[in-house]
mmCIF file of N, CA and C in Angstrom:
data_model
loop_
_atom_site.group_PDB
_atom_site.id
_atom_site.type_symbol
_atom_site.label_atom_id
_atom_site.label_comp_id
_atom_site.label_asym_id
_atom_site.label_seq_id
_atom_site.Cartn_x
_atom_site.Cartn_y
_atom_site.Cartn_z
ATOM 1 N N MET Y 1 -16.185 -47.258 -1.382
ATOM 2 C CA MET Y 1 -15.762 -45.883 -1.222
ATOM 3 C C MET Y 1 -14.551 -45.564 -2.085
ATOM 4 N N THR Y 2 -13.964 -46.540 -2.711
ATOM 5 C CA THR Y 2 -12.795 -46.300 -3.530
ATOM 6 C C THR Y 2 -13.237 -45.937 -4.937
ATOM 7 N N ARG Y 3 -12.666 -44.860 -5.482
ATOM 8 C CA ARG Y 3 -12.908 -44.490 -6.873
ATOM 9 C C ARG Y 3 -11.595 -44.686 -7.602
ATOM 10 N N PRO Y 4 -11.594 -45.439 -8.700
ATOM 11 C CA PRO Y 4 -10.341 -45.717 -9.389
ATOM 12 C C PRO Y 4 -9.667 -44.440 -9.875
ATOM 13 N N ILE Y 5 -8.350 -44.458 -9.870
ATOM 14 C CA ILE Y 5 -7.579 -43.364 -10.438
ATOM 15 C C ILE Y 5 -7.952 -43.281 -11.918
ATOM 16 N N GLY Y 6 -8.230 -42.077 -12.385
ATOM 17 C CA GLY Y 6 -8.601 -41.899 -13.781
ATOM 18 C C GLY Y 6 -10.045 -42.237 -14.052
ATOM 19 N N GLY Y 7 -10.797 -42.616 -13.019
ATOM 20 C CA GLY Y 7 -12.203 -42.933 -13.192
ATOM 21 C C GLY Y 7 -13.014 -41.680 -13.405
ATOM 22 N N PRO Y 8 -14.299 -41.837 -13.675
ATOM 23 C CA PRO Y 8 -15.135 -40.676 -13.935
ATOM 24 C C PRO Y 8 -15.247 -39.797 -12.699
ATOM 25 N N ALA Y 9 -15.334 -38.502 -12.941
ATOM 26 C CA ALA Y 9 -15.473 -37.549 -11.842
ATOM 27 C C ALA Y 9 -16.874 -37.625 -11.271
ATOM 28 N N GLU Y 10 -16.977 -37.338 -9.990
ATOM 29 C CA GLU Y 10 -18.276 -37.234 -9.336
ATOM 30 C C GLU Y 10 -18.963 -35.967 -9.830
ATOM 31 N N PRO Y 11 -20.300 -35.908 -9.782
ATOM 32 C CA PRO Y 11 -20.980 -34.686 -10.190
ATOM 33 C C PRO Y 11 -20.441 -33.491 -9.410
ATOM 34 N N GLY Y 12 -20.136 -32.426 -10.124
ATOM 35 C CA GLY Y 12 -19.626 -31.221 -9.490
ATOM 36 C C GLY Y 12 -18.107 -31.174 -9.400
ATOM 37 N N GLU Y 13 -17.430 -32.304 -9.644
ATOM 38 C CA GLU Y 13 -15.974 -32.307 -9.624
ATOM 39 C C GLU Y 13 -15.458 -31.805 -10.969
ATOM 40 N N THR Y 14 -14.464 -30.959 -10.928
ATOM 41 C CA THR Y 14 -13.913 -30.421 -12.161
ATOM 42 C C THR Y 14 -12.665 -31.160 -12.608
ATOM 43 N N ALA Y 15 -12.003 -31.838 -11.711
ATOM 44 C CA ALA Y 15 -10.779 -32.557 -12.058
ATOM 45 C C ALA Y 15 -10.630 -33.755 -11.145
ATOM 46 N N GLU Y 16 -9.829 -34.693 -11.603
ATOM 47 C CA GLU Y 16 -9.545 -35.875 -10.798
ATOM 48 C C GLU Y 16 -8.821 -35.467 -9.520
ATOM 49 N N PRO Y 17 -9.211 -36.021 -8.369
ATOM 50 C CA PRO Y 17 -8.501 -35.685 -7.130
ATOM 51 C C PRO Y 17 -7.073 -36.204 -7.213
ATOM 52 N N PRO Y 18 -6.126 -35.524 -6.533
ATOM 53 C CA PRO Y 18 -4.741 -35.956 -6.611
ATOM 54 C C PRO Y 18 -4.505 -37.349 -6.035
ATOM 55 N N LEU Y 19 -5.270 -37.717 -5.018
ATOM 56 C CA LEU Y 19 -5.131 -39.025 -4.389
ATOM 57 C C LEU Y 19 -6.513 -39.599 -4.134
ATOM 58 N N THR Y 20 -6.576 -40.903 -4.070
ATOM 59 C CA THR Y 20 -7.814 -41.598 -3.748
ATOM 60 C C THR Y 20 -7.651 -42.270 -2.389
ATOM 61 N N VAL Y 21 -8.588 -42.013 -1.499
ATOM 62 C CA VAL Y 21 -8.592 -42.675 -0.199
ATOM 63 C C VAL Y 21 -9.105 -44.093 -0.405
ATOM 64 N N LEU Y 22 -8.420 -45.068 0.155
ATOM 65 C CA LEU Y 22 -8.811 -46.468 0.032
ATOM 66 C C LEU Y 22 -9.479 -46.912 1.335
ATOM 67 N N LEU Y 23 -10.741 -47.271 1.242
ATOM 68 C CA LEU Y 23 -11.502 -47.719 2.403
ATOM 69 C C LEU Y 23 -12.279 -48.964 2.000
ATOM 70 N N PRO Y 24 -11.811 -50.148 2.403
ATOM 71 C CA PRO Y 24 -12.499 -51.377 2.038
ATOM 72 C C PRO Y 24 -13.960 -51.372 2.499
ATOM 73 N N ALA Y 25 -14.806 -51.990 1.711
ATOM 74 C CA ALA Y 25 -16.235 -52.080 2.018
ATOM 75 C C ALA Y 25 -16.440 -52.661 3.403
ATOM 76 N N GLY Y 26 -17.314 -52.044 4.176
ATOM 77 C CA GLY Y 26 -17.651 -52.526 5.500
ATOM 78 C C GLY Y 26 -16.755 -52.008 6.613
ATOM 79 N N TRP Y 27 -15.637 -51.377 6.268
ATOM 80 C CA TRP Y 27 -14.741 -50.832 7.295
ATOM 81 C C TRP Y 27 -15.266 -49.483 7.749
ATOM 82 N N LYS Y 28 -15.107 -49.201 9.035
ATOM 83 C CA LYS Y 28 -15.455 -47.881 9.556
ATOM 84 C C LYS Y 28 -14.435 -46.864 9.063
ATOM 85 N N LYS Y 29 -14.911 -45.644 8.788
ATOM 86 C CA LYS Y 29 -14.011 -44.576 8.360
ATOM 87 C C LYS Y 29 -13.135 -44.175 9.542
ATOM 88 N N PRO Y 30 -11.812 -44.220 9.375
ATOM 89 C CA PRO Y 30 -10.926 -43.838 10.474
ATOM 90 C C PRO Y 30 -10.961 -42.327 10.708
ATOM 91 N N ARG Y 31 -10.651 -41.921 11.914
ATOM 92 C CA ARG Y 31 -10.602 -40.499 12.262
ATOM 93 C C ARG Y 31 -9.151 -40.053 12.342
ATOM 94 N N GLY Y 32 -8.810 -39.046 11.529
ATOM 95 C CA GLY Y 32 -7.482 -38.469 11.600
ATOM 96 C C GLY Y 32 -6.415 -39.159 10.779
ATOM 97 N N TYR Y 33 -6.785 -40.153 9.992
ATOM 98 C CA TYR Y 33 -5.834 -40.828 9.107
ATOM 99 C C TYR Y 33 -6.628 -41.623 8.086
ATOM 100 N N ALA Y 34 -5.961 -42.153 7.075
ATOM 101 C CA ALA Y 34 -6.570 -43.047 6.095
ATOM 102 C C ALA Y 34 -5.901 -44.412 6.219
ATOM 103 N N ASN Y 35 -6.654 -45.450 5.907
ATOM 104 C CA ASN Y 35 -6.062 -46.790 5.902
ATOM 105 C C ASN Y 35 -5.124 -46.971 4.720
ATOM 106 N N GLY Y 36 -5.420 -46.297 3.619
ATOM 107 C CA GLY Y 36 -4.573 -46.392 2.436
ATOM 108 C C GLY Y 36 -4.882 -45.266 1.469
ATOM 109 N N MET Y 37 -3.927 -44.965 0.609
ATOM 110 C CA MET Y 37 -4.059 -43.927 -0.406
ATOM 111 C C MET Y 37 -3.492 -44.472 -1.708
ATOM 112 N N ALA Y 38 -4.028 -44.007 -2.832
ATOM 113 C CA ALA Y 38 -3.513 -44.385 -4.143
ATOM 114 C C ALA Y 38 -3.438 -43.136 -5.009
ATOM 115 N N GLY Y 39 -2.495 -43.127 -5.925
ATOM 116 C CA GLY Y 39 -2.354 -41.994 -6.832
ATOM 117 C C GLY Y 39 -1.369 -42.326 -7.934
ATOM 118 N N ARG Y 40 -1.361 -41.464 -8.943
ATOM 119 C CA ARG Y 40 -0.411 -41.599 -10.044
ATOM 120 C C ARG Y 40 0.324 -40.289 -10.205
ATOM 121 N N GLY Y 41 1.607 -40.376 -10.515
ATOM 122 C CA GLY Y 41 2.376 -39.170 -10.752
ATOM 123 C C GLY Y 41 3.789 -39.300 -10.229
ATOM 124 N N THR Y 42 4.369 -38.157 -9.898
ATOM 125 C CA THR Y 42 5.727 -38.107 -9.368
ATOM 126 C C THR Y 42 5.691 -38.453 -7.885
ATOM 127 N N VAL Y 43 6.458 -39.451 -7.506
ATOM 128 C CA VAL Y 43 6.517 -39.862 -6.108
ATOM 129 C C VAL Y 43 7.645 -39.079 -5.429
ATOM 130 N N VAL Y 44 7.309 -38.447 -4.314
ATOM 131 C CA VAL Y 44 8.273 -37.686 -3.525
ATOM 132 C C VAL Y 44 8.381 -38.361 -2.164
ATOM 133 N N MET Y 45 9.601 -38.686 -1.758
ATOM 134 C CA MET Y 45 9.828 -39.294 -0.451
ATOM 135 C C MET Y 45 10.758 -38.393 0.333
ATOM 136 N N THR Y 46 10.337 -38.022 1.519
ATOM 137 C CA THR Y 46 11.214 -37.219 2.360
ATOM 138 C C THR Y 46 12.071 -38.141 3.213
ATOM 139 N N GLY Y 47 13.143 -37.596 3.700
ATOM 140 C CA GLY Y 47 13.892 -38.285 4.739
ATOM 141 C C GLY Y 47 13.128 -38.122 6.037
ATOM 142 N N GLY Y 48 13.657 -38.643 7.093
ATOM 143 C CA GLY Y 48 13.077 -38.397 8.407
ATOM 144 C C GLY Y 48 13.344 -36.949 8.784
ATOM 145 N N LEU Y 49 12.293 -36.139 8.816
ATOM 146 C CA LEU Y 49 12.445 -34.725 9.123
ATOM 147 C C LEU Y 49 12.084 -34.470 10.573
ATOM 148 N N ILE Y 50 12.763 -33.499 11.161
ATOM 149 C CA ILE Y 50 12.522 -33.166 12.555
ATOM 150 C C ILE Y 50 12.101 -31.703 12.670
ATOM 151 N N GLY Y 51 11.825 -31.274 13.882
ATOM 152 C CA GLY Y 51 11.267 -29.959 14.143
ATOM 153 C C GLY Y 51 12.268 -28.846 14.294
ATOM 154 N N TRP Y 52 13.205 -28.743 13.356
ATOM 155 C CA TRP Y 52 14.076 -27.581 13.391
ATOM 156 C C TRP Y 52 13.838 -26.729 12.167
ATOM 157 N N ASP Y 53 14.251 -25.459 12.273
ATOM 158 C CA ASP Y 53 14.041 -24.515 11.187
ATOM 159 C C ASP Y 53 15.195 -24.595 10.189
ATOM 160 N N ALA Y 54 15.209 -23.675 9.213
ATOM 161 C CA ALA Y 54 16.233 -23.682 8.168
ATOM 162 C C ALA Y 54 17.638 -23.485 8.727
ATOM 163 N N ASP Y 55 17.748 -22.894 9.914
ATOM 164 C CA ASP Y 55 19.046 -22.709 10.560
ATOM 165 C C ASP Y 55 19.391 -23.847 11.508
ATOM 166 N N GLU Y 56 18.579 -24.900 11.485
ATOM 167 C CA GLU Y 56 18.743 -26.082 12.338
ATOM 168 C C GLU Y 56 18.635 -25.752 13.820
ATOM 169 N N VAL Y 57 17.719 -24.816 14.130
ATOM 170 C CA VAL Y 57 17.387 -24.503 15.513
ATOM 171 C C VAL Y 57 16.130 -25.295 15.844
ATOM 172 N N LEU Y 58 16.244 -26.183 16.805
ATOM 173 C CA LEU Y 58 15.159 -27.083 17.168
ATOM 174 C C LEU Y 58 14.108 -26.356 18.001
ATOM 175 N N ALA Y 59 12.840 -26.541 17.646
ATOM 176 C CA ALA Y 59 11.744 -25.970 18.432
ATOM 177 C C ALA Y 59 11.762 -26.589 19.829
ATOM 178 N N ASP Y 60 11.216 -25.864 20.793
ATOM 179 C CA ASP Y 60 11.246 -26.288 22.182
ATOM 180 C C ASP Y 60 9.938 -26.966 22.568
ATOM 181 N N GLY Y 61 9.952 -28.277 22.755
ATOM 182 C CA GLY Y 61 8.769 -29.013 23.188
ATOM 183 C C GLY Y 61 8.159 -29.851 22.081
ATOM 184 N N PHE Y 62 7.356 -30.829 22.493
ATOM 185 C CA PHE Y 62 6.780 -31.785 21.547
ATOM 186 C C PHE Y 62 5.885 -31.112 20.507
ATOM 187 N N LEU Y 63 4.891 -30.350 20.930
ATOM 188 C CA LEU Y 63 3.959 -29.743 19.975
ATOM 189 C C LEU Y 63 4.643 -28.764 19.025
ATOM 190 N N PRO Y 64 5.511 -27.865 19.501
ATOM 191 C CA PRO Y 64 6.221 -26.997 18.556
ATOM 192 C C PRO Y 64 7.100 -27.787 17.576
ATOM 193 N N GLN Y 65 7.684 -28.892 18.030
ATOM 194 C CA GLN Y 65 8.485 -29.713 17.115
ATOM 195 C C GLN Y 65 7.600 -30.385 16.069
ATOM 196 N N VAL Y 66 6.438 -30.861 16.466
ATOM 197 C CA VAL Y 66 5.522 -31.462 15.491
ATOM 198 C C VAL Y 66 5.131 -30.428 14.448
ATOM 199 N N GLU Y 67 4.746 -29.231 14.893
ATOM 200 C CA GLU Y 67 4.331 -28.191 13.946
ATOM 201 C C GLU Y 67 5.446 -27.864 12.963
ATOM 202 N N GLN Y 68 6.656 -27.684 13.460
ATOM 203 C CA GLN Y 68 7.768 -27.357 12.564
ATOM 204 C C GLN Y 68 8.074 -28.525 11.631
ATOM 205 N N THR Y 69 7.984 -29.742 12.130
ATOM 206 C CA THR Y 69 8.236 -30.916 11.295
ATOM 207 C C THR Y 69 7.222 -30.986 10.157
ATOM 208 N N LEU Y 70 5.939 -30.759 10.455
ATOM 209 C CA LEU Y 70 4.917 -30.775 9.405
ATOM 210 C C LEU Y 70 5.179 -29.673 8.379
ATOM 211 N N ARG Y 71 5.590 -28.509 8.846
ATOM 212 C CA ARG Y 71 5.926 -27.415 7.921
ATOM 213 C C ARG Y 71 7.144 -27.787 7.063
ATOM 214 N N ASN Y 72 8.098 -28.472 7.654
ATOM 215 C CA ASN Y 72 9.274 -28.914 6.899
ATOM 216 C C ASN Y 72 8.887 -29.915 5.816
ATOM 217 N N ILE Y 73 7.987 -30.825 6.137
ATOM 218 C CA ILE Y 73 7.507 -31.790 5.145
ATOM 219 C C ILE Y 73 6.868 -31.054 3.980
ATOM 220 N N LEU Y 74 6.005 -30.089 4.278
ATOM 221 C CA LEU Y 74 5.328 -29.353 3.213
ATOM 222 C C LEU Y 74 6.313 -28.531 2.384
ATOM 223 N N ALA Y 75 7.389 -28.045 2.999
ATOM 224 C CA ALA Y 75 8.409 -27.300 2.252
ATOM 225 C C ALA Y 75 9.105 -28.214 1.241
ATOM 226 N N VAL Y 76 9.421 -29.440 1.649
ATOM 227 C CA VAL Y 76 10.061 -30.391 0.733
ATOM 228 C C VAL Y 76 9.089 -30.772 -0.385
ATOM 229 N N VAL Y 77 7.851 -31.061 -0.046
ATOM 230 C CA VAL Y 77 6.845 -31.422 -1.053
ATOM 231 C C VAL Y 77 6.623 -30.257 -2.026
ATOM 232 N N ALA Y 78 6.630 -29.023 -1.514
ATOM 233 C CA ALA Y 78 6.464 -27.844 -2.370
ATOM 234 C C ALA Y 78 7.606 -27.716 -3.376
ATOM 235 N N GLU Y 79 8.798 -28.149 -2.998
ATOM 236 C CA GLU Y 79 9.934 -28.114 -3.927
ATOM 237 C C GLU Y 79 9.661 -28.949 -5.176
ATOM 238 N N ALA Y 80 8.822 -29.957 -5.048
ATOM 239 C CA ALA Y 80 8.457 -30.807 -6.182
ATOM 240 C C ALA Y 80 7.156 -30.340 -6.837
ATOM 241 N N GLY Y 81 6.597 -29.228 -6.345
ATOM 242 C CA GLY Y 81 5.372 -28.695 -6.942
ATOM 243 C C GLY Y 81 4.098 -29.173 -6.283
ATOM 244 N N GLY Y 82 4.199 -29.760 -5.106
ATOM 245 C CA GLY Y 82 3.023 -30.314 -4.442
ATOM 246 C C GLY Y 82 2.608 -29.547 -3.209
ATOM 247 N N GLY Y 83 1.514 -29.989 -2.641
ATOM 248 C CA GLY Y 83 0.976 -29.408 -1.429
ATOM 249 C C GLY Y 83 0.507 -30.497 -0.495
ATOM 250 N N PRO Y 84 -0.146 -30.117 0.595
ATOM 251 C CA PRO Y 84 -0.578 -31.121 1.575
ATOM 252 C C PRO Y 84 -1.510 -32.177 0.984
ATOM 253 N N GLN Y 85 -2.317 -31.789 0.010
ATOM 254 C CA GLN Y 85 -3.259 -32.721 -0.603
ATOM 255 C C GLN Y 85 -2.572 -33.841 -1.376
ATOM 256 N N HIS Y 86 -1.274 -33.718 -1.611
ATOM 257 C CA HIS Y 86 -0.523 -34.745 -2.336
ATOM 258 C C HIS Y 86 0.189 -35.725 -1.413
ATOM 259 N N VAL Y 87 0.190 -35.458 -0.120
ATOM 260 C CA VAL Y 87 0.868 -36.356 0.821
ATOM 261 C C VAL Y 87 0.016 -37.607 0.995
ATOM 262 N N ALA Y 88 0.606 -38.752 0.690
ATOM 263 C CA ALA Y 88 -0.107 -40.029 0.732
ATOM 264 C C ALA Y 88 0.172 -40.806 2.019
ATOM 265 N N ARG Y 89 1.329 -40.548 2.643
ATOM 266 C CA ARG Y 89 1.715 -41.337 3.813
ATOM 267 C C ARG Y 89 2.609 -40.520 4.725
ATOM 268 N N LEU Y 90 2.386 -40.678 6.019
ATOM 269 C CA LEU Y 90 3.266 -40.117 7.044
ATOM 270 C C LEU Y 90 3.608 -41.230 8.023
ATOM 271 N N THR Y 91 4.883 -41.385 8.331
ATOM 272 C CA THR Y 91 5.304 -42.302 9.380
ATOM 273 C C THR Y 91 5.963 -41.468 10.464
ATOM 274 N N TRP Y 92 5.335 -41.481 11.632
ATOM 275 C CA TRP Y 92 5.811 -40.704 12.782
ATOM 276 C C TRP Y 92 6.667 -41.599 13.674
ATOM 277 N N TYR Y 93 7.807 -41.083 14.101
ATOM 278 C CA TYR Y 93 8.653 -41.738 15.095
ATOM 279 C C TYR Y 93 8.693 -40.790 16.285
ATOM 280 N N VAL Y 94 8.192 -41.242 17.421
ATOM 281 C CA VAL Y 94 8.140 -40.385 18.610
ATOM 282 C C VAL Y 94 8.939 -41.023 19.735
ATOM 283 N N ARG Y 95 9.496 -40.165 20.568
ATOM 284 C CA ARG Y 95 10.247 -40.659 21.720
ATOM 285 C C ARG Y 95 9.311 -41.190 22.794
ATOM 286 N N SER Y 96 8.044 -40.709 22.796
ATOM 287 C CA SER Y 96 7.099 -41.140 23.822
ATOM 288 C C SER Y 96 5.681 -41.168 23.258
ATOM 289 N N VAL Y 97 5.105 -42.360 23.150
ATOM 290 C CA VAL Y 97 3.711 -42.476 22.725
ATOM 291 C C VAL Y 97 2.813 -41.818 23.763
ATOM 292 N N GLU Y 98 3.179 -41.898 25.027
ATOM 293 C CA GLU Y 98 2.370 -41.275 26.077
ATOM 294 C C GLU Y 98 2.300 -39.757 25.883
ATOM 295 N N THR Y 99 3.416 -39.131 25.555
ATOM 296 C CA THR Y 99 3.414 -37.686 25.277
ATOM 297 C C THR Y 99 2.508 -37.393 24.092
ATOM 298 N N TYR Y 100 2.582 -38.211 23.068
ATOM 299 C CA TYR Y 100 1.711 -38.052 21.899
ATOM 300 C C TYR Y 100 0.241 -38.127 22.326
ATOM 301 N N ARG Y 101 -0.112 -39.162 23.059
ATOM 302 C CA ARG Y 101 -1.504 -39.341 23.499
ATOM 303 C C ARG Y 101 -1.978 -38.167 24.357
ATOM 304 N N GLU Y 102 -1.127 -37.717 25.263
ATOM 305 C CA GLU Y 102 -1.489 -36.599 26.138
ATOM 306 C C GLU Y 102 -1.643 -35.286 25.368
ATOM 307 N N SER Y 103 -1.071 -35.215 24.174
ATOM 308 C CA SER Y 103 -1.082 -33.985 23.376
ATOM 309 C C SER Y 103 -2.160 -33.964 22.308
ATOM 310 N N LEU Y 104 -2.965 -35.018 22.208
ATOM 311 C CA LEU Y 104 -3.907 -35.129 21.087
ATOM 312 C C LEU Y 104 -4.865 -33.941 20.969
ATOM 313 N N ALA Y 105 -5.383 -33.432 22.079
ATOM 314 C CA ALA Y 105 -6.331 -32.311 22.011
ATOM 315 C C ALA Y 105 -5.684 -31.079 21.386
ATOM 316 N N ASP Y 106 -4.418 -30.851 21.670
ATOM 317 C CA ASP Y 106 -3.716 -29.698 21.106
ATOM 318 C C ASP Y 106 -3.088 -30.007 19.750
ATOM 319 N N LEU Y 107 -2.872 -31.272 19.474
ATOM 320 C CA LEU Y 107 -2.244 -31.680 18.223
ATOM 321 C C LEU Y 107 -3.177 -31.486 17.026
ATOM 322 N N GLY Y 108 -4.471 -31.759 17.210
ATOM 323 C CA GLY Y 108 -5.437 -31.630 16.119
ATOM 324 C C GLY Y 108 -5.413 -30.260 15.463
ATOM 325 N N PRO Y 109 -5.544 -29.177 16.227
ATOM 326 C CA PRO Y 109 -5.510 -27.851 15.617
ATOM 327 C C PRO Y 109 -4.175 -27.535 14.921
ATOM 328 N N ILE Y 110 -3.070 -28.017 15.462
ATOM 329 C CA ILE Y 110 -1.768 -27.802 14.825
ATOM 330 C C ILE Y 110 -1.718 -28.539 13.498
ATOM 331 N N TYR Y 111 -2.189 -29.778 13.490
ATOM 332 C CA TYR Y 111 -2.204 -30.557 12.247
ATOM 333 C C TYR Y 111 -3.070 -29.862 11.198
ATOM 334 N N ARG Y 112 -4.283 -29.465 11.583
ATOM 335 C CA ARG Y 112 -5.199 -28.842 10.622
ATOM 336 C C ARG Y 112 -4.680 -27.488 10.121
ATOM 337 N N ALA Y 113 -3.911 -26.784 10.952
ATOM 338 C CA ALA Y 113 -3.342 -25.501 10.519
ATOM 339 C C ALA Y 113 -2.300 -25.694 9.426
ATOM 340 N N THR Y 114 -1.683 -26.861 9.356
ATOM 341 C CA THR Y 114 -0.673 -27.116 8.333
ATOM 342 C C THR Y 114 -1.217 -27.964 7.184
ATOM 343 N N PHE Y 115 -1.927 -29.039 7.488
ATOM 344 C CA PHE Y 115 -2.404 -29.967 6.468
ATOM 345 C C PHE Y 115 -3.882 -29.801 6.130
ATOM 346 N N GLY Y 116 -4.581 -28.935 6.814
ATOM 347 C CA GLY Y 116 -6.015 -28.806 6.579
ATOM 348 C C GLY Y 116 -6.716 -30.068 7.040
ATOM 349 N N ARG Y 117 -7.707 -30.471 6.290
ATOM 350 C CA ARG Y 117 -8.453 -31.691 6.638
ATOM 351 C C ARG Y 117 -8.061 -32.860 5.735
ATOM 352 N N HIS Y 118 -6.821 -32.847 5.287
ATOM 353 C CA HIS Y 118 -6.274 -33.944 4.488
ATOM 354 C C HIS Y 118 -5.573 -34.913 5.442
ATOM 355 N N TYR Y 119 -6.055 -36.145 5.477
ATOM 356 C CA TYR Y 119 -5.511 -37.149 6.391
ATOM 357 C C TYR Y 119 -4.989 -38.338 5.586
ATOM 358 N N PRO Y 120 -3.680 -38.395 5.353
ATOM 359 C CA PRO Y 120 -3.114 -39.510 4.597
ATOM 360 C C PRO Y 120 -3.024 -40.772 5.448
ATOM 361 N N ALA Y 121 -2.532 -41.831 4.836
ATOM 362 C CA ALA Y 121 -2.219 -43.044 5.590
ATOM 363 C C ALA Y 121 -1.111 -42.691 6.575
ATOM 364 N N MET Y 122 -1.255 -43.154 7.809
ATOM 365 C CA MET Y 122 -0.272 -42.810 8.837
ATOM 366 C C MET Y 122 0.046 -44.001 9.721
ATOM 367 N N ALA Y 123 1.253 -43.967 10.251
ATOM 368 C CA ALA Y 123 1.670 -44.903 11.287
ATOM 369 C C ALA Y 123 2.457 -44.097 12.312
ATOM 370 N N LEU Y 124 2.410 -44.539 13.554
ATOM 371 C CA LEU Y 124 3.156 -43.890 14.629
ATOM 372 C C LEU Y 124 3.880 -44.964 15.402
ATOM 373 N N VAL Y 125 5.184 -44.757 15.608
ATOM 374 C CA VAL Y 125 6.025 -45.738 16.273
ATOM 375 C C VAL Y 125 6.811 -45.048 17.377
ATOM 376 N N GLU Y 126 6.822 -45.638 18.553
ATOM 377 C CA GLU Y 126 7.679 -45.127 19.622
ATOM 378 C C GLU Y 126 9.073 -45.711 19.432
ATOM 379 N N VAL Y 127 10.070 -44.828 19.542
ATOM 380 C CA VAL Y 127 11.460 -45.256 19.395
ATOM 381 C C VAL Y 127 12.240 -44.874 20.649
ATOM 382 N N ALA Y 128 13.316 -45.591 20.903
ATOM 383 C CA ALA Y 128 14.129 -45.327 22.091
ATOM 384 C C ALA Y 128 14.923 -44.037 21.952
ATOM 385 N N ASN Y 129 15.299 -43.694 20.714
ATOM 386 C CA ASN Y 129 16.130 -42.523 20.512
ATOM 387 C C ASN Y 129 16.019 -42.073 19.071
ATOM 388 N N LEU Y 130 16.444 -40.835 18.828
ATOM 389 C CA LEU Y 130 16.540 -40.292 17.473
ATOM 390 C C LEU Y 130 17.959 -39.776 17.303
ATOM 391 N N VAL Y 131 18.394 -39.593 16.066
ATOM 392 C CA VAL Y 131 19.772 -39.174 15.817
ATOM 393 C C VAL Y 131 20.067 -37.831 16.475
ATOM 394 N N GLU Y 132 19.137 -36.875 16.336
ATOM 395 C CA GLU Y 132 19.317 -35.572 16.989
ATOM 396 C C GLU Y 132 18.881 -35.733 18.442
ATOM 397 N N PRO Y 133 19.791 -35.593 19.412
ATOM 398 C CA PRO Y 133 19.478 -35.914 20.806
ATOM 399 C C PRO Y 133 18.270 -35.195 21.409
ATOM 400 N N LYS Y 134 17.999 -33.964 21.008
ATOM 401 C CA LYS Y 134 16.883 -33.222 21.600
ATOM 402 C C LYS Y 134 15.596 -33.326 20.787
ATOM 403 N N ALA Y 135 15.628 -34.055 19.684
ATOM 404 C CA ALA Y 135 14.417 -34.245 18.870
ATOM 405 C C ALA Y 135 13.453 -35.170 19.602
ATOM 406 N N LEU Y 136 12.184 -34.807 19.587
ATOM 407 C CA LEU Y 136 11.137 -35.604 20.223
ATOM 408 C C LEU Y 136 10.265 -36.321 19.206
ATOM 409 N N VAL Y 137 10.347 -35.900 17.945
ATOM 410 C CA VAL Y 137 9.548 -36.491 16.869
ATOM 411 C C VAL Y 137 10.335 -36.388 15.569
ATOM 412 N N GLU Y 138 10.181 -37.406 14.743
ATOM 413 C CA GLU Y 138 10.750 -37.419 13.398
ATOM 414 C C GLU Y 138 9.666 -38.002 12.501
ATOM 415 N N ILE Y 139 9.445 -37.407 11.344
ATOM 416 C CA ILE Y 139 8.374 -37.874 10.448
ATOM 417 C C ILE Y 139 8.909 -38.029 9.047
ATOM 418 N N GLU Y 140 8.591 -39.169 8.436
ATOM 419 C CA GLU Y 140 8.873 -39.413 7.015
ATOM 420 C C GLU Y 140 7.564 -39.251 6.252
ATOM 421 N N ALA Y 141 7.650 -38.752 5.027
ATOM 422 C CA ALA Y 141 6.456 -38.571 4.211
ATOM 423 C C ALA Y 141 6.674 -39.124 2.813
ATOM 424 N N THR Y 142 5.581 -39.565 2.208
ATOM 425 C CA THR Y 142 5.543 -39.917 0.798
ATOM 426 C C THR Y 142 4.417 -39.126 0.174
ATOM 427 N N ALA Y 143 4.709 -38.430 -0.905
ATOM 428 C CA ALA Y 143 3.696 -37.669 -1.627
ATOM 429 C C ALA Y 143 3.633 -38.177 -3.056
ATOM 430 N N ILE Y 144 2.478 -38.020 -3.684
ATOM 431 C CA ILE Y 144 2.303 -38.365 -5.091
ATOM 432 C C ILE Y 144 1.712 -37.137 -5.775
ATOM 433 N N ILE Y 145 2.501 -36.527 -6.647
ATOM 434 C CA ILE Y 145 2.090 -35.302 -7.316
ATOM 435 C C ILE Y 145 1.698 -35.660 -8.742
ATOM 436 N N PRO Y 146 0.437 -35.421 -9.130
ATOM 437 C CA PRO Y 146 -0.006 -35.789 -10.481
ATOM 438 C C PRO Y 146 0.853 -35.128 -11.555
ATOM 439 N N ASP Y 147 1.086 -35.882 -12.629
ATOM 440 C CA ASP Y 147 1.871 -35.357 -13.761
ATOM 441 C C ASP Y 147 1.042 -34.362 -14.548
#
């Protein structure tokens, strides 16, 4: 399922995709994330972003914080000329994995409203605390924007 970067385009493709999903032979396709991504270009790394707006007003609740955090990631990536399709990796730090699990049905539509159906490589880690005391989620991103 892996197509090399710079390899020939599939029939009907007009340009090389910004990233290639890496799926080893025989592995089941994951739902909602990729096992790996590859790309060439400008690498953009965000800091750990949280769910506050430009005035540093934190959204109220886990799902609103996730939505704002994803929008913040896309704002930083846009500063480098990229979009959601260029995000190769997301690392989520949550205060409660249980809250995350309980929110999955509502989280999907929020994710798709910001990132569409682009699912980069992801990891999720429960942490005891975050620097901002009322933050419930912090996400780091890596994007690769083609030159």
